[in-house]
Short mmCIF file of C-alpha atoms in Angstrom, two decimals:
data_model
loop_
_atom_site.label_atom_id
_atom_site.label_comp_id
_atom_site.label_asym_id
_atom_site.label_seq_id
_atom_site.Cartn_x
_atom_site.Cartn_y
_atom_site.Cartn_z
CA UNK C 1 94.66 183.18 65.70
CA UNK C 2 95.15 180.90 69.23
CA UNK C 3 91.55 179.83 70.17
CA UNK C 4 91.83 176.44 70.04
CA UNK C 5 94.85 176.02 72.17
CA UNK C 6 92.62 178.48 74.15
CA UNK C 7 89.47 176.02 74.00
CA UNK C 8 91.85 172.73 74.63
CA UNK C 9 93.11 174.60 77.77
CA UNK C 10 89.55 175.36 78.83
CA UNK C 11 88.40 172.05 78.48
CA UNK C 12 91.01 170.68 80.55
CA UNK C 13 90.45 173.26 83.35
CA UNK C 14 86.77 172.12 83.28
CA UNK C 15 87.29 168.37 83.57
CA UNK C 16 90.26 169.25 86.34
CA UNK C 17 87.32 170.92 88.15
CA UNK C 18 85.32 168.18 87.95
CA UNK C 19 88.19 164.88 88.82
CA UNK C 20 88.89 167.54 91.44
CA UNK C 21 84.95 167.49 92.78
CA UNK C 22 84.20 164.09 92.35
CA UNK C 23 87.70 162.10 93.00
CA UNK C 24 89.41 164.46 95.85
CA UNK C 25 87.88 166.15 97.86
CA UNK C 26 84.40 167.54 97.49
CA UNK C 27 84.19 171.31 96.73
CA UNK C 28 82.34 173.35 99.05
CA UNK C 29 81.17 175.96 96.89
CA UNK C 30 78.81 176.12 93.84
CA UNK C 31 80.80 178.42 92.99
CA UNK C 32 83.31 175.91 91.76
CA UNK C 33 80.24 173.79 89.37
CA UNK C 34 79.42 177.79 88.12
CA UNK C 35 82.96 177.56 86.88
CA UNK C 36 83.59 173.97 85.65
CA UNK C 37 80.22 175.17 82.94
CA UNK C 38 81.14 177.85 82.52
CA UNK C 39 85.08 176.58 81.22
CA UNK C 40 83.29 174.07 79.29
CA UNK C 41 81.31 176.73 77.60
CA UNK C 42 84.39 178.78 76.80
CA UNK C 43 86.16 175.68 75.61
CA UNK C 44 83.20 174.57 72.61
CA UNK C 45 82.76 178.59 72.14
CA UNK C 46 86.78 178.79 71.77
CA UNK C 47 87.18 175.33 69.86
CA UNK C 48 83.97 176.13 67.09
CA UNK C 49 85.79 179.48 66.88
CA UNK C 50 88.87 178.25 65.80
CA UNK C 51 87.48 176.40 63.55
CA UNK C 52 85.64 178.46 61.42
CA UNK C 53 87.99 180.82 61.11
CA UNK C 54 90.32 178.40 59.89
CA UNK C 55 87.82 177.21 57.01
CA UNK C 56 87.50 180.74 56.79
CA UNK C 57 91.19 180.91 55.53
CA UNK C 58 91.12 178.36 53.27
CA UNK C 59 90.37 179.14 49.58
CA UNK C 60 87.47 178.12 47.94
CA UNK C 61 88.38 174.93 45.65
CA UNK C 62 88.15 175.79 41.48
CA UNK C 63 86.58 173.52 39.15
CA UNK C 64 89.32 171.41 37.43
CA UNK C 65 89.35 173.00 33.64
CA UNK C 66 88.32 170.56 30.80
CA UNK C 67 91.01 169.13 29.43
#
């Protein structure tokens, strides 16, 4: 149910880690890079899951009946 916000939050975390690493202080651990990638992929998967679940709930359109 909350897949889209989870995906958006994951992107915020991922982009924040990249910004801190590039513009504030270089993160010393390669684990920080791995966390950034994992949160990025989690964000993509969560947004895709949220979209697919939302589309699955929409009833199909019925063709218009002839006049």
